Amino acid sequence: MNHALSLRIGPATFRIGSTWRRPVEALVALYADYPAPVDGVADFTVRLEPAGPFRRWLRPSIFITGDHGLADAAPMSLAHGLLAAEMGMNLQMALGWRRHLLLHASSVEKDGRALVMTGESGSGKSTLAAQLGERGWRLMGDEFALLDLDTGAVFPFPRLVSLKNRAIDVLAAETPQRRMGPLLAGTAKGDIRHLVPNRDAIGRMGEGAKPALLLFPRFGHAADVRAVGQGEVFMRLTQASTNYVALGEPGFAALTRFVADVPARAIDFPSGDEAVALVERLWKECG
Amino acid sequence: MSARGLVRALRDPDVVTALDAGGWNGLIAMARAERLVGTLALRIGDRRVPDAVRQILDDARLDAEREARQALWEADRATEALAGIDVPVLLLKGTAYAAAGLRAGQGRFIGDLDILVPREAMEQVEHALLRAGWEWVKDDPYDDAYYRQWMHELPPMIHAGRDRMIDVHHSILPLTARQAPDMAAMIADAVPIAKGLYMLSPEDRICHAAAHLLADGDLAGGLRNLWDIVCLLDGIDPSALEARAARHGLAAHVGQARRLAAALYGEGARLSFWDRIVAARLLARDGWGRERRKPLRFAFSVRSHWLRMPPGLLARHLFTKWRKGHRPV
């Protein structure tokens, strides 16, 4: 394609092609510190193509596709090309990754042990992981946690953190400007700004950790901690996994082990600072 | 770059050992787009490839194994659902190849479950499947009436619990197509796979695959369908095949399928002008997995409608669909 870039995020490699220059330029700037694929061969191809015969020039809009795609995916404005590329990579992972059990979850690491946080979009898991990543934890990822099928370890997928709406100002206040991407205003999910993970997160993207605590965060409620039964944890994680069915028995075994070994809590919090304090307390307790 | 690189790798997998990174990226993207990556992985086997490629091929092989397992389970469920009505279940295409352990099934992507039953048993089969948990996919009364009046299959059904589709055929071509295969003979000469499960005879499997590729549809997924034919042709007696194809009115299609199979995946063949156009359409894919030759693809899409029904009926059908908001591009 006219413009292209290859990069590696954690164990996965991508070849991203675009009809337009701008999305690739934005990617090159933000992914500057990420390594290229070993051997130059990518696991997945992502394509950003015109959404219709005239949509390259006239009201340019992007159709996101690649090795795996959704026929009815909504086209996106070229102004949101960076987001389109991110979504294209997520789509490949969600539909095509088979080497780990993929959990729709954020994760951070400290002292070789991982904290995994899962929840719907808007639960605060992304923001919380990003904040912890700026406060002494290693950010492993804000979107996918990769559960090793043999060892049970969690592996990182530290793509750019996608900050939405109010989370943008919260993180911009404690992160150097050079690690913040451009503001993408008025996307389908509101305003979005990307945060480049810090040097530690990128440098150790191949390094897994033993999962020690699972949290179901919920932003916007009075502070609270509740126990979650193993049956419920199992069911919620099957829903949070995009490849649980595709992996068959190994996926079941990995998830069963995770649920049996890792303590789980649901936490509510009214603000980021309180969430961080709550997480630190629970982390000490499960220590 | 056209899909010629993919075709060459399937024909002679030794060529992949000379690929550079760019060549591999293109080959994998094309193979995925044509749903041939599982087949490619098995063809390449243990040949020396870069580590990154090895992982991709291993994933593809595991996916294909799961596909086959799921497809066989689905066939098992359908057999169970139809056990009470004494209609033999005849598997078609991918599920049949996997169930019978044919070479065409190795690494093959398998989508829906396709079964063939005698036309007079259609109503019984429909009710038995509805009782066993399958439900209709389309809720448009025009689509439903269209399938029942003109097509060779029931409107698609999906199983509510397992989310898998079943297509129940009574013929291998729409009733409106120009050819009228002898379905009674196809069903009478079916061969058993396992208890209560059947598939078409070896010659009829090729007639079906050739009809599916060249007398119906717009050649989407054509490289995969042609690969099926290459595998199905193994050990076939050419004169028996010719006689059988003539009986179904498919001699020209089977002949063309054999020429294309030999030209693309075999030792080569003399191609007619029309063969070359079909081959160009089959190869219209680039190293990013993109569809190329849009005008040619569009022409084949128009042709697929033309083949399916006479002009007056086609005009009425397209007008109805257009009024409902359907646009061809």
XYZ file of C-alpha atoms in Angstrom:
616
model
C 0.000 0.000 0.000
C 1.089 3.625 -0.374
C 2.166 4.053 3.239
C 3.202 1.310 5.596
C 4.766 0.549 8.947
C 5.686 -2.631 10.824
C 5.931 -2.851 14.584
C 5.940 -5.234 17.506
C 3.761 -4.949 20.616
C 4.498 -7.602 23.226
C 4.536 -10.976 21.434
C 2.508 -9.791 18.410
C 3.735 -8.126 15.230
C 1.755 -5.986 12.816
C 2.147 -4.698 9.270
C -0.040 -1.646 8.858
C -0.799 -0.285 5.405
C -2.680 2.913 4.665
C -3.959 4.689 1.587
C -3.163 8.001 3.280
C 0.096 9.328 4.698
C -1.250 10.905 7.874
C -2.271 7.845 9.919
C 1.121 6.208 9.314
C 2.996 9.412 10.213
C 1.086 9.591 13.482
C 1.929 5.953 14.215
C 5.607 6.402 13.385
C 5.855 9.318 15.850
C 4.111 7.565 18.732
C 5.582 4.084 18.212
C 9.144 5.418 17.691
C 10.560 3.428 20.638
C 8.863 0.129 19.749
C 10.922 -2.624 18.082
C 10.380 -3.902 14.536
C 9.220 -7.500 13.933
C 11.942 -10.159 14.228
C 12.637 -11.611 10.730
C 10.500 -8.782 9.267
C 7.498 -11.133 9.114
C 4.292 -9.824 10.715
C 1.648 -11.919 12.457
C -1.095 -9.662 11.136
C -1.776 -7.275 8.280
C -3.930 -4.211 9.011
C -5.324 -2.088 6.179
C -6.745 1.425 6.299
C -8.592 1.824 2.997
C -11.097 4.301 1.552
C -14.628 3.445 2.747
C -16.043 3.918 -0.769
C -15.019 4.619 -4.380
C -14.536 8.378 -3.797
C -13.686 8.385 -0.137
C -9.955 8.709 -0.669
C -10.249 12.404 -1.515
C -13.850 13.418 -1.039
C -14.772 13.589 2.664
C -12.036 10.974 3.244
C -13.186 8.137 5.431
C -11.410 4.988 6.521
C -12.585 1.407 6.338
C -10.609 -0.655 8.857
C -9.797 -4.190 7.801
C -6.931 -6.638 7.357
C -6.398 -10.368 7.787
C -9.458 -10.246 10.004
C -12.229 -7.719 9.533
C -15.858 -7.007 10.162
C -17.912 -6.390 7.022
C -20.249 -3.979 8.804
C -17.559 -1.932 10.612
C -18.483 1.761 10.666
C -16.217 3.985 8.534
C -14.078 6.535 10.399
C -13.015 10.060 9.595
C -9.449 10.437 8.297
C -8.906 12.901 11.159
C -9.178 9.883 13.472
C -6.709 7.806 11.465
C -4.524 7.040 14.475
C -7.511 5.604 16.320
C -8.452 3.622 13.194
C -4.988 2.027 13.129
C -5.249 1.145 16.829
C -8.679 -0.366 16.282
C -7.342 -2.316 13.314
C -4.600 -3.856 15.465
C -7.073 -4.644 18.276
C -9.355 -6.310 15.756
C -6.563 -8.616 14.546
C -5.715 -9.578 18.136
C -9.334 -10.092 19.170
C -10.189 -12.280 16.178
C -6.874 -13.879 15.287
C -4.565 -14.348 18.295
C -4.191 -17.960 19.363
C -0.948 -18.147 21.375
C -2.470 -16.975 24.652
C -5.890 -16.759 26.217
C -6.803 -13.177 25.486
C -8.545 -11.296 28.285
C -10.105 -7.903 27.677
C -8.338 -6.453 30.703
C -5.670 -4.011 31.769
C -2.671 -5.207 33.756
C 0.253 -3.827 35.739
C 3.201 -5.511 37.423
C 5.206 -5.041 40.616
C 7.899 -7.328 42.100
C 7.281 -9.934 39.397
C 3.584 -10.264 40.170
C 0.708 -8.997 38.043
C -2.499 -7.179 38.886
C -5.227 -7.764 36.284
C -8.253 -5.460 35.982
C -11.234 -6.248 33.803
C -14.529 -4.515 33.126
C -16.679 -2.875 30.501
C -15.535 0.179 28.582
C -15.914 3.127 31.000
C -15.205 1.037 34.120
C -11.946 2.899 34.640
C -9.617 -0.069 34.098
C -7.593 1.732 31.415
C -7.194 4.960 33.353
C -6.332 3.117 36.552
C -3.669 1.040 34.797
C -2.199 4.182 33.209
C -2.098 5.959 36.581
C -0.459 2.991 38.305
C 2.003 2.898 35.403
C 3.072 6.442 36.300
C 3.314 5.648 40.018
C 5.844 2.891 40.432
C 4.143 -0.032 38.690
C 5.069 -1.410 35.289
C 2.224 -0.925 32.816
C 1.625 -4.210 30.954
C -1.336 -3.055 28.890
C -4.648 -1.228 29.007
C -6.657 -3.416 26.604
C -5.530 -7.042 26.507
C -3.891 -9.269 29.124
C -2.374 -12.389 27.556
C -2.632 -15.523 29.668
C 0.012 -18.160 28.873
C -1.629 -21.509 28.130
C 1.163 -23.586 29.690
C 2.602 -21.587 32.601
C -0.407 -19.461 33.630
C 1.751 -16.297 33.534
C 0.290 -13.017 32.249
C 2.133 -11.427 29.319
C 2.038 -7.733 28.365
C 0.485 -6.112 25.327
C 1.613 -2.526 25.975
C 0.057 -0.724 23.009
C -0.614 3.008 23.285
C -3.020 3.688 26.147
C -6.299 5.047 24.835
C -7.460 7.816 27.203
C -11.035 8.954 26.909
C -12.762 12.182 27.886
C -12.088 13.099 31.552
C -9.212 10.613 31.816
C -7.231 12.734 29.334
C -6.710 15.648 31.747
C -6.060 13.324 34.688
C -3.121 11.654 32.930
C -1.893 14.755 31.080
C -1.316 16.318 34.520
C 1.185 13.649 35.555
C 2.800 12.658 32.234
C 5.426 14.491 30.141
C 3.869 16.141 27.085
C 6.163 14.249 24.678
C 4.436 11.006 25.652
C 0.962 12.337 24.857
C -0.521 11.925 21.354
C -2.718 14.414 19.503
C -6.258 15.108 20.728
C -8.831 13.242 18.599
C -12.022 15.166 19.250
C -15.522 13.882 18.649
C -14.880 10.170 17.978
C -17.650 7.598 18.490
C -16.342 7.214 22.055
C -15.930 10.936 22.707
C -12.560 12.700 22.887
C -9.538 10.410 22.760
C -5.851 11.014 23.386
C -3.185 8.342 23.312
C -0.514 7.943 25.950
C 2.817 6.325 25.062
C 3.760 3.845 27.824
C 7.016 4.720 29.588
C 10.440 3.301 28.795
C 10.146 0.528 31.382
C 6.822 -0.695 29.939
C 8.159 -0.763 26.361
C 11.608 -2.133 27.235
C 10.152 -5.071 29.168
C 7.287 -5.867 26.784
C 8.463 -9.472 26.467
C 8.498 -10.115 30.207
C 5.546 -11.930 31.813
C 4.476 -12.083 35.469
C 2.569 -14.420 37.731
C -0.987 -13.100 38.248
C -1.570 -12.258 41.935
C -4.837 -10.285 42.049
C -7.875 -9.795 39.794
C -10.015 -6.679 40.177
C -13.353 -5.697 38.667
C -13.130 -1.900 38.933
C -16.138 0.410 38.702
C -15.601 4.147 38.464
C -18.127 6.704 39.763
C -19.404 5.011 42.921
C -18.669 5.379 46.657
C -15.554 3.415 47.657
C -16.358 -0.234 48.261
C -14.732 -3.666 48.084
C -16.704 -6.890 47.518
C -15.691 -10.509 47.202
C -16.563 -12.223 43.883
C -17.259 -15.963 43.773
C -15.198 -18.204 41.483
C -18.219 -19.181 39.390
C -18.991 -15.554 38.638
C -15.339 -14.757 37.939
C -15.176 -17.635 35.478
C -18.316 -16.561 33.628
C -17.274 -12.909 33.466
C -13.836 -13.827 32.143
C -15.274 -16.074 29.417
C -17.247 -13.022 28.311
C -14.130 -10.851 28.577
C -12.159 -13.223 26.336
C -12.409 -13.028 22.554
C -10.636 -16.325 21.860
C -11.834 -18.554 24.715
C -14.042 -20.603 22.380
C -11.467 -20.742 19.585
C -8.782 -22.138 21.901
C -10.952 -25.045 23.030
C -9.651 -27.226 25.846
C -6.318 -25.407 26.446
C -8.297 -22.169 26.907
C -10.601 -23.833 29.417
C -7.648 -25.262 31.355
C -5.824 -21.912 31.453
C -8.909 -20.020 32.588
C -9.798 -22.610 35.229
C -6.289 -22.402 36.655
C -6.395 -18.598 36.672
C -9.757 -18.515 38.462
C -8.679 -21.091 41.051
C -5.296 -19.445 41.791
C -5.971 -15.704 41.664
C -8.016 -13.908 44.361
C -10.693 -11.601 42.926
C -12.405 -8.458 44.239
C -14.916 -5.982 42.823
C -13.950 -2.434 43.705
C -15.913 0.821 43.418
C -14.226 4.208 43.577
C -15.247 7.838 43.124
C -11.853 9.180 41.923
C -8.509 8.073 40.537
C -6.556 8.931 43.680
C -8.891 6.892 45.854
C -8.684 4.019 43.379
C -4.881 4.016 43.560
C -4.974 4.024 47.366
C -7.522 1.183 47.371
C -5.451 -0.884 44.952
C -2.266 -0.389 47.014
C -4.121 -1.526 50.158
C -5.587 -4.645 48.512
C -2.197 -5.430 46.980
C -0.556 -5.412 50.434
C -3.324 -7.622 51.839
C -2.928 -10.267 49.161
C 0.905 -9.928 49.417
C 1.596 -8.920 -7.146
C -1.319 -11.260 -7.916
C -2.318 -14.445 -6.131
C 0.009 -16.347 -8.470
C 2.525 -16.562 -5.616
C -0.036 -18.325 -3.440
C -0.973 -20.718 -6.226
C 2.697 -21.528 -6.838
C 3.342 -22.182 -3.139
C 0.409 -24.605 -2.967
C 1.503 -26.366 -6.151
C 5.145 -26.648 -5.205
C 5.737 -25.836 -1.507
C 9.530 -26.050 -1.962
C 9.474 -22.544 -3.468
C 8.679 -21.017 -0.063
C 12.157 -21.716 1.249
C 13.433 -18.946 -1.051
C 10.979 -16.275 0.177
C 12.182 -13.096 1.891
C 10.182 -11.272 4.605
C 8.156 -9.282 2.084
C 7.353 -12.444 0.165
C 6.153 -14.181 3.320
C 3.982 -11.237 4.380
C 2.307 -11.221 0.975
C 1.870 -14.997 0.848
C 0.299 -15.148 4.314
C -2.045 -12.195 3.683
C -3.231 -13.726 0.388
C -3.646 -17.190 1.907
C -5.731 -15.769 4.755
C -7.869 -13.696 2.397
C -8.528 -16.759 0.207
C -9.113 -18.938 3.273
C -6.295 -21.222 2.246
C -3.859 -20.572 5.091
C -4.605 -23.902 6.816
C -4.102 -25.763 3.548
C -0.884 -23.828 2.944
C 0.385 -24.674 6.431
C -0.125 -28.397 5.800
C 1.428 -28.200 2.329
C 4.536 -26.495 3.735
C 4.738 -29.072 6.517
C 8.176 -29.314 8.126
C 10.094 -27.332 5.528
C 12.547 -24.774 6.906
C 10.823 -21.439 7.446
C 11.631 -18.414 9.670
C 10.515 -18.771 13.315
C 7.879 -16.042 12.960
C 6.368 -17.907 10.010
C 6.475 -21.229 11.852
C 4.288 -19.790 14.626
C 1.769 -18.400 12.125
C 1.555 -21.736 10.300
C 1.184 -23.646 13.584
C -1.716 -21.366 14.558
C -3.340 -21.947 11.173
C -3.023 -25.708 11.559
C -4.612 -25.654 15.012
C -7.440 -23.456 13.697
C -8.074 -25.925 10.888
C -8.172 -28.828 13.356
C -10.722 -26.956 15.443
C -12.755 -26.145 12.315
C -12.911 -29.826 11.440
C -13.833 -30.817 14.983
C -16.633 -28.250 15.112
C -17.888 -29.192 11.654
C -18.050 -32.886 12.557
C -19.865 -32.111 15.788
C -22.365 -30.032 13.837
C -22.895 -32.908 11.395
C -23.385 -35.227 14.355
C -26.012 -32.885 15.838
C -27.868 -32.637 12.525
C -27.854 -36.429 12.137
C -29.259 -36.738 15.637
C -31.966 -34.165 14.868
C -32.985 -36.016 11.705
C -32.727 -39.549 13.114
C -36.468 -39.738 13.780
C -37.630 -39.016 10.232
C -35.712 -41.687 8.336
C -34.078 -39.341 5.820
C -30.445 -40.159 5.024
C -28.125 -37.195 5.678
C -25.812 -36.492 2.767
C -22.931 -34.174 3.681
C -21.640 -31.730 1.077
C -18.340 -29.877 0.644
C -15.988 -29.234 3.562
C -17.799 -31.257 6.201
C -17.991 -34.267 3.879
C -14.281 -34.031 3.041
C -13.364 -33.781 6.733
C -15.730 -36.602 7.777
C -14.383 -38.933 5.098
C -10.752 -37.939 5.703
C -10.266 -36.822 2.089
C -7.205 -34.854 1.015
C -9.515 -31.954 0.090
C -10.423 -31.651 3.767
C -6.854 -31.274 5.041
C -6.437 -27.810 6.556
C -9.619 -26.662 4.848
C -11.645 -23.787 6.187
C -15.175 -25.075 6.837
C -17.960 -22.545 7.171
C -21.566 -23.659 7.297
C -22.861 -27.209 7.444
C -24.224 -28.114 3.995
C -26.477 -31.130 3.667
C -28.413 -32.571 0.737
C -31.768 -34.313 1.119
C -34.416 -35.422 -1.407
C -36.698 -32.541 -2.375
C -39.805 -34.346 -1.173
C -38.261 -34.625 2.320
C -37.507 -30.883 2.651
C -40.557 -30.071 4.734
C -39.954 -32.893 7.176
C -36.297 -31.892 7.517
C -37.213 -28.264 8.082
C -39.601 -29.128 10.902
C -37.178 -31.577 12.515
C -34.413 -28.951 12.544
C -36.709 -26.257 13.959
C -37.712 -28.683 16.717
C -34.057 -29.382 17.507
C -33.114 -25.732 18.090
C -32.281 -24.281 14.666
C -33.970 -21.012 13.757
C -34.305 -18.758 10.693
C -31.600 -16.183 9.976
C -33.555 -13.935 7.608
C -36.829 -12.377 8.652
C -37.713 -10.851 5.270
C -40.795 -12.547 3.730
C -39.545 -11.766 0.205
C -36.203 -13.491 0.853
C -38.028 -16.461 2.349
C -40.396 -16.783 -0.606
C -37.488 -16.299 -3.021
C -35.505 -19.157 -1.509
C -38.471 -21.493 -1.484
C -39.594 -20.754 -5.010
C -36.326 -20.456 -6.905
C -33.373 -21.678 -4.896
C -31.891 -25.117 -4.387
C -31.885 -24.791 -0.620
C -33.967 -23.675 2.334
C -33.345 -20.179 3.652
C -30.289 -20.400 5.958
C -30.879 -21.551 9.525
C -28.699 -21.048 12.558
C -28.559 -23.091 15.740
C -29.633 -20.901 18.646
C -27.246 -22.480 21.139
C -24.163 -23.187 19.029
C -24.394 -20.247 16.624
C -23.608 -22.411 13.585
C -25.395 -22.213 10.245
C -26.926 -25.048 8.282
C -27.863 -24.983 4.596
C -30.335 -27.680 3.594
C -30.053 -28.361 -0.149
C -32.232 -30.428 -2.431
C -30.100 -29.687 -5.474
C -26.575 -28.483 -6.246
C -27.762 -25.575 -8.429
C -30.682 -23.128 -8.207
C -33.865 -24.283 -9.946
C -33.532 -21.257 -12.205
C -30.039 -22.156 -13.430
C -29.584 -23.273 -17.045
C -28.330 -26.712 -16.048
C -30.555 -29.282 -14.388
C -28.392 -31.884 -12.627
C -29.903 -35.339 -12.166
C -30.405 -35.112 -8.415
C -32.163 -38.474 -8.157
C -29.041 -40.123 -9.567
C -26.745 -38.137 -7.267
C -28.689 -39.217 -4.198
C -29.088 -42.817 -5.392
C -25.341 -43.186 -5.994
C -24.248 -41.548 -2.733
C -21.597 -43.426 -0.759
C -21.635 -44.043 3.006
C -19.134 -42.295 5.304
C -20.357 -43.615 8.640
C -23.590 -44.870 10.131
C -26.445 -42.738 8.751
C -24.040 -40.340 6.998
C -23.412 -40.187 3.257
C -21.565 -38.125 0.676
C -21.697 -37.829 -3.103
C -19.862 -40.367 -5.269
C -16.298 -39.357 -6.289
C -17.435 -38.196 -9.766
C -20.438 -36.328 -8.395
C -18.232 -34.562 -5.831
C -16.302 -33.059 -8.739
C -19.485 -32.215 -10.660
C -20.772 -30.426 -7.575
C -17.518 -28.570 -6.943
C -17.282 -27.501 -10.616
C -20.927 -26.381 -10.678
C -20.389 -24.461 -7.467
C -17.261 -22.787 -8.847
C -18.259 -22.058 -12.432
C -22.040 -22.279 -12.847
C -23.084 -20.464 -9.690
C -21.816 -17.484 -7.702
C -19.211 -14.839 -8.492
C -16.016 -16.885 -7.946
C -15.463 -15.473 -4.471
C -13.279 -18.014 -2.681
C -12.610 -19.574 -6.072
C -8.970 -20.466 -5.443
C -10.055 -22.586 -2.472
C -12.832 -24.232 -4.469
C -10.385 -24.960 -7.293
C -7.957 -26.479 -4.786
C -10.792 -28.770 -3.651
C -11.197 -29.885 -7.258
C -7.474 -30.584 -7.618
C -7.631 -32.842 -4.574
C -10.895 -34.497 -5.620
C -9.450 -35.330 -9.059
C -6.872 -37.667 -7.442
C -7.365 -41.158 -8.793
C -10.480 -40.305 -10.819
C -11.148 -42.159 -14.099
C -11.480 -39.340 -16.684
C -13.983 -41.175 -18.896
C -16.256 -42.010 -15.936
C -16.100 -38.364 -14.895
C -16.931 -37.150 -18.405
C -19.931 -39.456 -18.654
C -21.211 -38.383 -15.278
C -20.735 -34.670 -16.019
C -22.614 -35.055 -19.314
C -25.505 -36.699 -17.515
C -25.842 -33.637 -15.246
C -25.435 -31.168 -18.134
C -22.138 -30.035 -16.598
C -19.618 -31.355 -19.153
C -18.404 -27.869 -20.119
C -18.022 -26.778 -16.498
C -16.174 -29.897 -15.428
C -13.919 -29.572 -18.485
C -13.104 -25.975 -17.671
C -12.509 -26.809 -14.005
C -10.019 -29.482 -15.028
C -8.172 -27.101 -17.354
C -8.018 -24.383 -14.686
C -6.917 -26.888 -12.051
C -4.117 -28.110 -14.300
C -3.104 -24.577 -15.326
C -2.997 -23.102 -11.822
C -2.185 -26.013 -9.524
C -0.861 -28.684 -11.864
C 1.318 -29.376 -14.869
C -0.243 -26.692 -17.044
C -2.968 -26.776 -19.700
C -4.009 -25.081 -22.931
C -6.421 -22.361 -21.914
C -9.168 -20.821 -24.027
C -9.764 -17.064 -24.040
C -12.646 -17.490 -21.571
C -10.503 -19.759 -19.342
C -7.945 -16.959 -19.157
C -10.545 -14.437 -18.051
C -11.745 -16.781 -15.304
C -8.128 -17.389 -14.241
C -7.505 -13.628 -14.082
C -10.549 -13.258 -11.841
C -9.371 -16.117 -9.603
C -5.958 -14.476 -9.185
C -7.287 -10.937 -8.530
C -5.727 -10.482 -5.085
C -2.619 -8.563 -4.016
C 0.083 -8.989 -1.385
C -1.887 -6.950 1.153
C -4.802 -9.375 0.790
C -6.775 -6.752 -1.144
C -9.199 -7.509 -3.949
C -7.815 -6.261 -7.278
C -9.373 -5.791 -10.735
C -12.579 -4.269 -9.430
C -14.269 -4.019 -12.882
C -13.581 -7.706 -13.591
C -14.905 -8.685 -10.160
C -18.005 -6.599 -10.773
C -18.545 -8.233 -14.152
C -18.423 -11.671 -12.522
C -20.875 -10.513 -9.886
C -23.296 -9.410 -12.632
C -22.725 -12.722 -14.386
C -23.578 -14.675 -11.229
C -27.049 -13.135 -11.221
C -27.408 -13.736 -14.929
C -26.540 -17.421 -14.493
C -29.005 -17.883 -11.708
C -32.137 -16.774 -13.464
C -33.690 -15.775 -16.785
C -33.634 -12.024 -17.607
C -37.273 -11.207 -16.797
C -37.100 -12.879 -13.409
C -33.708 -11.295 -12.730
C -35.047 -7.806 -13.500
C -37.978 -8.298 -11.168
C -35.722 -9.662 -8.424
C -33.171 -6.843 -8.676
C -35.920 -4.215 -8.682
C -37.479 -5.690 -5.528
C -34.090 -5.828 -3.790
C -33.282 -2.263 -4.894
C -36.578 -0.975 -3.491
C -35.636 -2.609 -0.202
C -32.448 -0.574 -0.099
C -29.926 -3.163 -1.370
C -27.098 -1.727 -3.491
C -24.601 -3.872 -5.430
C -21.518 -1.851 -4.403
